[in-house]
mmCIF file with all atom_site columns, C-alpha atoms in Angstrom:
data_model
loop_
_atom_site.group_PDB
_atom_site.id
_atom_site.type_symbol
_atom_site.label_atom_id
_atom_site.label_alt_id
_atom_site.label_comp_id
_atom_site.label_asym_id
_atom_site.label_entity_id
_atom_site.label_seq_id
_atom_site.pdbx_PDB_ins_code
_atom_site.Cartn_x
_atom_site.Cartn_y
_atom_site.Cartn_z
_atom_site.occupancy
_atom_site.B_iso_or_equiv
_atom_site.pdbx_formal_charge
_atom_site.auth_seq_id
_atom_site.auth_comp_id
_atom_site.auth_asym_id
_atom_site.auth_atom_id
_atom_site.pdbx_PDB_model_num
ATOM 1   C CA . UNK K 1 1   ? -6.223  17.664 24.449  1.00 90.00 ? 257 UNK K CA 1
ATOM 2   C CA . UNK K 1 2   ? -4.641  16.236 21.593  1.00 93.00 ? 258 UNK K CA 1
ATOM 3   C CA . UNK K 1 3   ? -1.934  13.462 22.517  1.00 93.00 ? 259 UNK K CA 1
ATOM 4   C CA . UNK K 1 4   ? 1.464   14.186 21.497  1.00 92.00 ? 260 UNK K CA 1
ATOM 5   C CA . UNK K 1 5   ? 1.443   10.913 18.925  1.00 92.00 ? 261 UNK K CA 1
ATOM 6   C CA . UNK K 1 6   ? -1.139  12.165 17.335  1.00 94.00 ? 262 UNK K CA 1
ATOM 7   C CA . UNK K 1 7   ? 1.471   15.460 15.780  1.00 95.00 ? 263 UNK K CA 1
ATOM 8   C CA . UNK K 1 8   ? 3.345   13.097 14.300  1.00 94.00 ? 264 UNK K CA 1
ATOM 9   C CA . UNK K 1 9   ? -0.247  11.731 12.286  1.00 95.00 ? 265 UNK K CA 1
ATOM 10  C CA . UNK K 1 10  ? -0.168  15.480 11.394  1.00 95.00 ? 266 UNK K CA 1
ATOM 11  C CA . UNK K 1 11  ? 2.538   15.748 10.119  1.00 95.00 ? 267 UNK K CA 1
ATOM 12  C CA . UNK K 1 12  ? 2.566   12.895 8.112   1.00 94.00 ? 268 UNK K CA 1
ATOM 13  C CA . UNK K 1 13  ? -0.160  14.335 5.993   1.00 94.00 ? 269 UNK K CA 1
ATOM 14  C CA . UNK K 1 14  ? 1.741   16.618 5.502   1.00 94.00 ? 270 UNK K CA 1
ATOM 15  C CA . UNK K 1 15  ? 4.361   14.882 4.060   1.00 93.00 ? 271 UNK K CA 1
ATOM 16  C CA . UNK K 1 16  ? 2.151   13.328 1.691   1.00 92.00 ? 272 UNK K CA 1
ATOM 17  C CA . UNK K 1 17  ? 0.670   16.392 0.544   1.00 92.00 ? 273 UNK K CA 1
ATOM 18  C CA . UNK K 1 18  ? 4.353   17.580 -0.362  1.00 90.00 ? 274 UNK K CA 1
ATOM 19  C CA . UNK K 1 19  ? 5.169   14.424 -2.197  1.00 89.00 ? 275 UNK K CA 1
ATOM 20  C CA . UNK K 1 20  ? 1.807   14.075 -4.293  1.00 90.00 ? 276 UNK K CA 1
ATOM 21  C CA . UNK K 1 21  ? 2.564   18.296 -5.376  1.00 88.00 ? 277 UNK K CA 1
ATOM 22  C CA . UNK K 1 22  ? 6.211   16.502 -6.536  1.00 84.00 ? 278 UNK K CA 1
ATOM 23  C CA . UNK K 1 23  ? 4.405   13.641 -7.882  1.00 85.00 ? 279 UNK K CA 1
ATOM 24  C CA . UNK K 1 24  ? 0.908   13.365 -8.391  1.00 87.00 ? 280 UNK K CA 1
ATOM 25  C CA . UNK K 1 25  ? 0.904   9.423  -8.820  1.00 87.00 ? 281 UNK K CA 1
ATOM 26  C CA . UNK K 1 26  ? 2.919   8.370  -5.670  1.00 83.00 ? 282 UNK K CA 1
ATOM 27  C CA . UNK K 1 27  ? 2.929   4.858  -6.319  1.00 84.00 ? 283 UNK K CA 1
ATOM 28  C CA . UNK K 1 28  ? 4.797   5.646  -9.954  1.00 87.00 ? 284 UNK K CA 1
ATOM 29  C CA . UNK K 1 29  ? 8.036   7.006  -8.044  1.00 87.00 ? 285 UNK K CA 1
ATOM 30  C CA . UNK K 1 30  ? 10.946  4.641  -8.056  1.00 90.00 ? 286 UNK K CA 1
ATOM 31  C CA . UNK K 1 31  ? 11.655  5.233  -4.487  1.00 91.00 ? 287 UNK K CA 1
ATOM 32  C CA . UNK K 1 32  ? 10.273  5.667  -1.216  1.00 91.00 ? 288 UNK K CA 1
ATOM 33  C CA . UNK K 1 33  ? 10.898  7.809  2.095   1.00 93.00 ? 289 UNK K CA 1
ATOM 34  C CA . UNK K 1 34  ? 10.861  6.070  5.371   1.00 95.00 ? 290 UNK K CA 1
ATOM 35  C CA . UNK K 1 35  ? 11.231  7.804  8.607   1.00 96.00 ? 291 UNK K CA 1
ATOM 36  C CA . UNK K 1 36  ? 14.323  7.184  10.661  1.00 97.00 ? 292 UNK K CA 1
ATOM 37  C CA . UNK K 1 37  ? 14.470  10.034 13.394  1.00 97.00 ? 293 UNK K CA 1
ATOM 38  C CA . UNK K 1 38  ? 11.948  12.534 14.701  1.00 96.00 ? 294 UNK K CA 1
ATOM 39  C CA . UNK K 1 39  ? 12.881  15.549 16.650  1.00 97.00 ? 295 UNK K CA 1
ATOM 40  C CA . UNK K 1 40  ? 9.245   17.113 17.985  1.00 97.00 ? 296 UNK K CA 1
ATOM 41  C CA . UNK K 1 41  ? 9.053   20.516 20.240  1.00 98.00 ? 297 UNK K CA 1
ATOM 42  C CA . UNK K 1 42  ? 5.556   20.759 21.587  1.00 97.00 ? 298 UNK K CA 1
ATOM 43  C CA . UNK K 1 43  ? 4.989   24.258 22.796  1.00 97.00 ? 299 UNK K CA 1
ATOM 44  C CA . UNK K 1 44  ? 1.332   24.351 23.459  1.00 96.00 ? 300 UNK K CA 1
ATOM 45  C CA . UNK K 1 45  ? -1.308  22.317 23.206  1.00 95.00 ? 301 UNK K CA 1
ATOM 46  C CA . UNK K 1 46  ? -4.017  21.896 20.921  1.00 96.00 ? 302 UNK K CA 1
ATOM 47  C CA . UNK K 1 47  ? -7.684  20.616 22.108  1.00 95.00 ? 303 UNK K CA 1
ATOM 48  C CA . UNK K 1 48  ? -10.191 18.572 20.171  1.00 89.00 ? 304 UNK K CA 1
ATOM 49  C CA . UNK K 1 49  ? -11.920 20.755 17.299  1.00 93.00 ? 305 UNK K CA 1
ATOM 50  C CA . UNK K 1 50  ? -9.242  23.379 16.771  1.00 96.00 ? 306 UNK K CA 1
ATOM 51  C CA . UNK K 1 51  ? -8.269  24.662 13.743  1.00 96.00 ? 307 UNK K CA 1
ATOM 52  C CA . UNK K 1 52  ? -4.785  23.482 13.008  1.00 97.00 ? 308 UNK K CA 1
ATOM 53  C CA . UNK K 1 53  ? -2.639  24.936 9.964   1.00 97.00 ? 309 UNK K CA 1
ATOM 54  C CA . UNK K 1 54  ? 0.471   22.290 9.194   1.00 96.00 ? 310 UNK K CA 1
ATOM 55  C CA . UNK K 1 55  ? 2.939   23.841 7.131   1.00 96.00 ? 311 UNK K CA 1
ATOM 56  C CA . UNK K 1 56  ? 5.950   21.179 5.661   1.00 96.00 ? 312 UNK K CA 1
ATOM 57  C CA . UNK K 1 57  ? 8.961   22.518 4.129   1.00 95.00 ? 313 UNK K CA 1
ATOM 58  C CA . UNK K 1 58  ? 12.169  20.438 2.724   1.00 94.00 ? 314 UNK K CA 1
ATOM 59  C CA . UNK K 1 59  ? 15.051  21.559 4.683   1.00 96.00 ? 315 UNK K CA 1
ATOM 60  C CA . UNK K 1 60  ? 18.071  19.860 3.163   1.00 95.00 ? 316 UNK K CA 1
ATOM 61  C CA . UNK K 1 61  ? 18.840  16.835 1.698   1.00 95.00 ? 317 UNK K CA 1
ATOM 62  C CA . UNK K 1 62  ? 21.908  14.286 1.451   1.00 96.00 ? 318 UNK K CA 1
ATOM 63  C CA . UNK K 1 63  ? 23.009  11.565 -0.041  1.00 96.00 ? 319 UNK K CA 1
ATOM 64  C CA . UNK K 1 64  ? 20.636  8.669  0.744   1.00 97.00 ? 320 UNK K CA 1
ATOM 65  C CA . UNK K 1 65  ? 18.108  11.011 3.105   1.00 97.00 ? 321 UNK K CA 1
ATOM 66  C CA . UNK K 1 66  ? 15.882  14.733 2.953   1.00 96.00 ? 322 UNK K CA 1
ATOM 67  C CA . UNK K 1 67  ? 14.959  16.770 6.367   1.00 97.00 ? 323 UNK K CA 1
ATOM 68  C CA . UNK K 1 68  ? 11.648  18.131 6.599   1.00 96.00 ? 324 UNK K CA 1
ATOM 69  C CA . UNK K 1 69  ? 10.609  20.806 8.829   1.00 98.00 ? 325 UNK K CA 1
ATOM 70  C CA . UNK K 1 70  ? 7.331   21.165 10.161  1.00 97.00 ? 326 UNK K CA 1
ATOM 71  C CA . UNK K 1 71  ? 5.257   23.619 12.086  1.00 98.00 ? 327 UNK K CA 1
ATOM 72  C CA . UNK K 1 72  ? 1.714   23.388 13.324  1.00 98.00 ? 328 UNK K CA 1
ATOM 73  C CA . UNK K 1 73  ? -0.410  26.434 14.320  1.00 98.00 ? 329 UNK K CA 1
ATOM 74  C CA . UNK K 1 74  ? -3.346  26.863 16.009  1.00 97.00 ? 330 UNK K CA 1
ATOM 75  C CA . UNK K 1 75  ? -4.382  30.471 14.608  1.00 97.00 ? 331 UNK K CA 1
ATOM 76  C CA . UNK K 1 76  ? -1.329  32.412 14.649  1.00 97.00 ? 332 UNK K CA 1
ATOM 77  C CA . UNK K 1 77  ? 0.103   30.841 17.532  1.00 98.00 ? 333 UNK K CA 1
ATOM 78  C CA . UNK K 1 78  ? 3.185   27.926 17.112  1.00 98.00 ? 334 UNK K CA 1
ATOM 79  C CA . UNK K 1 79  ? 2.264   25.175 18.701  1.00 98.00 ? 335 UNK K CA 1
ATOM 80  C CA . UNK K 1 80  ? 4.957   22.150 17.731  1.00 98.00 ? 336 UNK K CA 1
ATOM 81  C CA . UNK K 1 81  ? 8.160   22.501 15.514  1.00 97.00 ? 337 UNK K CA 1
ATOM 82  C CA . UNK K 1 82  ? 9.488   19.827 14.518  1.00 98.00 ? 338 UNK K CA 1
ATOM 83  C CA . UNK K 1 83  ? 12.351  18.193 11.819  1.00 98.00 ? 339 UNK K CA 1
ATOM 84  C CA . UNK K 1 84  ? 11.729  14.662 10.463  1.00 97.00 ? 340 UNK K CA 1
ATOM 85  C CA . UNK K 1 85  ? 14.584  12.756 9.143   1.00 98.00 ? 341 UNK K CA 1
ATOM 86  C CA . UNK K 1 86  ? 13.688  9.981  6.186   1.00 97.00 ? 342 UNK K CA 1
ATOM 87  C CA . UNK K 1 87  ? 16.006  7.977  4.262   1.00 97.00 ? 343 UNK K CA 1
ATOM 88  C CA . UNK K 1 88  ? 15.253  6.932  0.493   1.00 95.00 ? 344 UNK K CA 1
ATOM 89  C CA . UNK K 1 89  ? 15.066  3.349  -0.667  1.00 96.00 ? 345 UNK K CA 1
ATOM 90  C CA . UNK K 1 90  ? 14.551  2.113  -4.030  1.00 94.00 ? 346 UNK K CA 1
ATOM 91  C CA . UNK K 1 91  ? 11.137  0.709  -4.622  1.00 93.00 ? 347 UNK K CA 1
ATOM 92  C CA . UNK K 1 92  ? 12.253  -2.522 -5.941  1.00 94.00 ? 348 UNK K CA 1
ATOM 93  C CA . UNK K 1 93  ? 15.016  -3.514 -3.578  1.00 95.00 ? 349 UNK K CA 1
ATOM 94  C CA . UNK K 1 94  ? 13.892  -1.862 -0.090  1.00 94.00 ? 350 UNK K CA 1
ATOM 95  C CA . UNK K 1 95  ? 17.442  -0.868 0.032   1.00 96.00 ? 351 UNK K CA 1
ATOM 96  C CA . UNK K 1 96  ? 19.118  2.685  0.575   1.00 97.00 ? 352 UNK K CA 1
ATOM 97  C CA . UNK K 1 97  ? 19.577  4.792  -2.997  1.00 96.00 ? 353 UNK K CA 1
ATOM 98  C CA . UNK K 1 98  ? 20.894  7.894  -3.699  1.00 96.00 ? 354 UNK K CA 1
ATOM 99  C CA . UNK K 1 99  ? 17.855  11.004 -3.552  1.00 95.00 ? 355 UNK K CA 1
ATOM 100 C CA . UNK K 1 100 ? 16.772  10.858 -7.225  1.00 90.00 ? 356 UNK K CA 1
ATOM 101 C CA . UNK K 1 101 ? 17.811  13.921 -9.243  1.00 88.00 ? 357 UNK K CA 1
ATOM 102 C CA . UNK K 1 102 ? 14.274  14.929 -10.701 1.00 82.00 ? 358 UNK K CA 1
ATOM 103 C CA . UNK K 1 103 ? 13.085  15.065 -6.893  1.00 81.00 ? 359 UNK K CA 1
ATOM 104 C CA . UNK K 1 104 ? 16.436  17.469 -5.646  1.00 83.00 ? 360 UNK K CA 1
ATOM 105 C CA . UNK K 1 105 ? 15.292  19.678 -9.000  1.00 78.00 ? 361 UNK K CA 1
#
């Protein structure tokens, strides 16, 4: 079966597939996301060669951070919710900024 670390690999692809249809050039933005809490529900398992479908939707944002939700299927059956928490810091400094406007837009 697949080990329950391995979701979070997952779903980190899926991250960057939502931030490279925002921006195409990642390493051109002027901040950063880093991850600061995961909340996983693993509801089924998956097993090595099945056909997993990863969706990863923005589900809020504040000041310094934006929630992602994530759900992985294996055909049409949820197997792992999950919301990932990430703060943004400014490129140059590695400190906490504000969520840029052109990335709330």
């Amino acid at each position: 079966h697949v080990n329950n670390s391995v979701y979070q690999n997952y779903m980190d692809v899926g991250i960057g597939d939502f931030m490279r249809q925002f921006c195409p050039d990642l390493r051109s933005l002027k901040f950063m996301i880093h991850k600061v809490h995961a909340s996983i529900d693993y509801l089924e398992a998956a097993e090595f060669e099945d056909e997993l479908l990863i969706t990863t939707t923005l589900a809020g944002t504040g000041n310094t951070s934006v929630t992602f939700e994530h759900e992985i299927f294996k055909g049409d059956t949820l197997i792992v919710n999950a919301k990932i928490i990430f703060v943004t810091l400014d490129v140059s400094t590695g400190e906490k900024c504000p969520v840029p406007e052109e990335f709330l837009a």
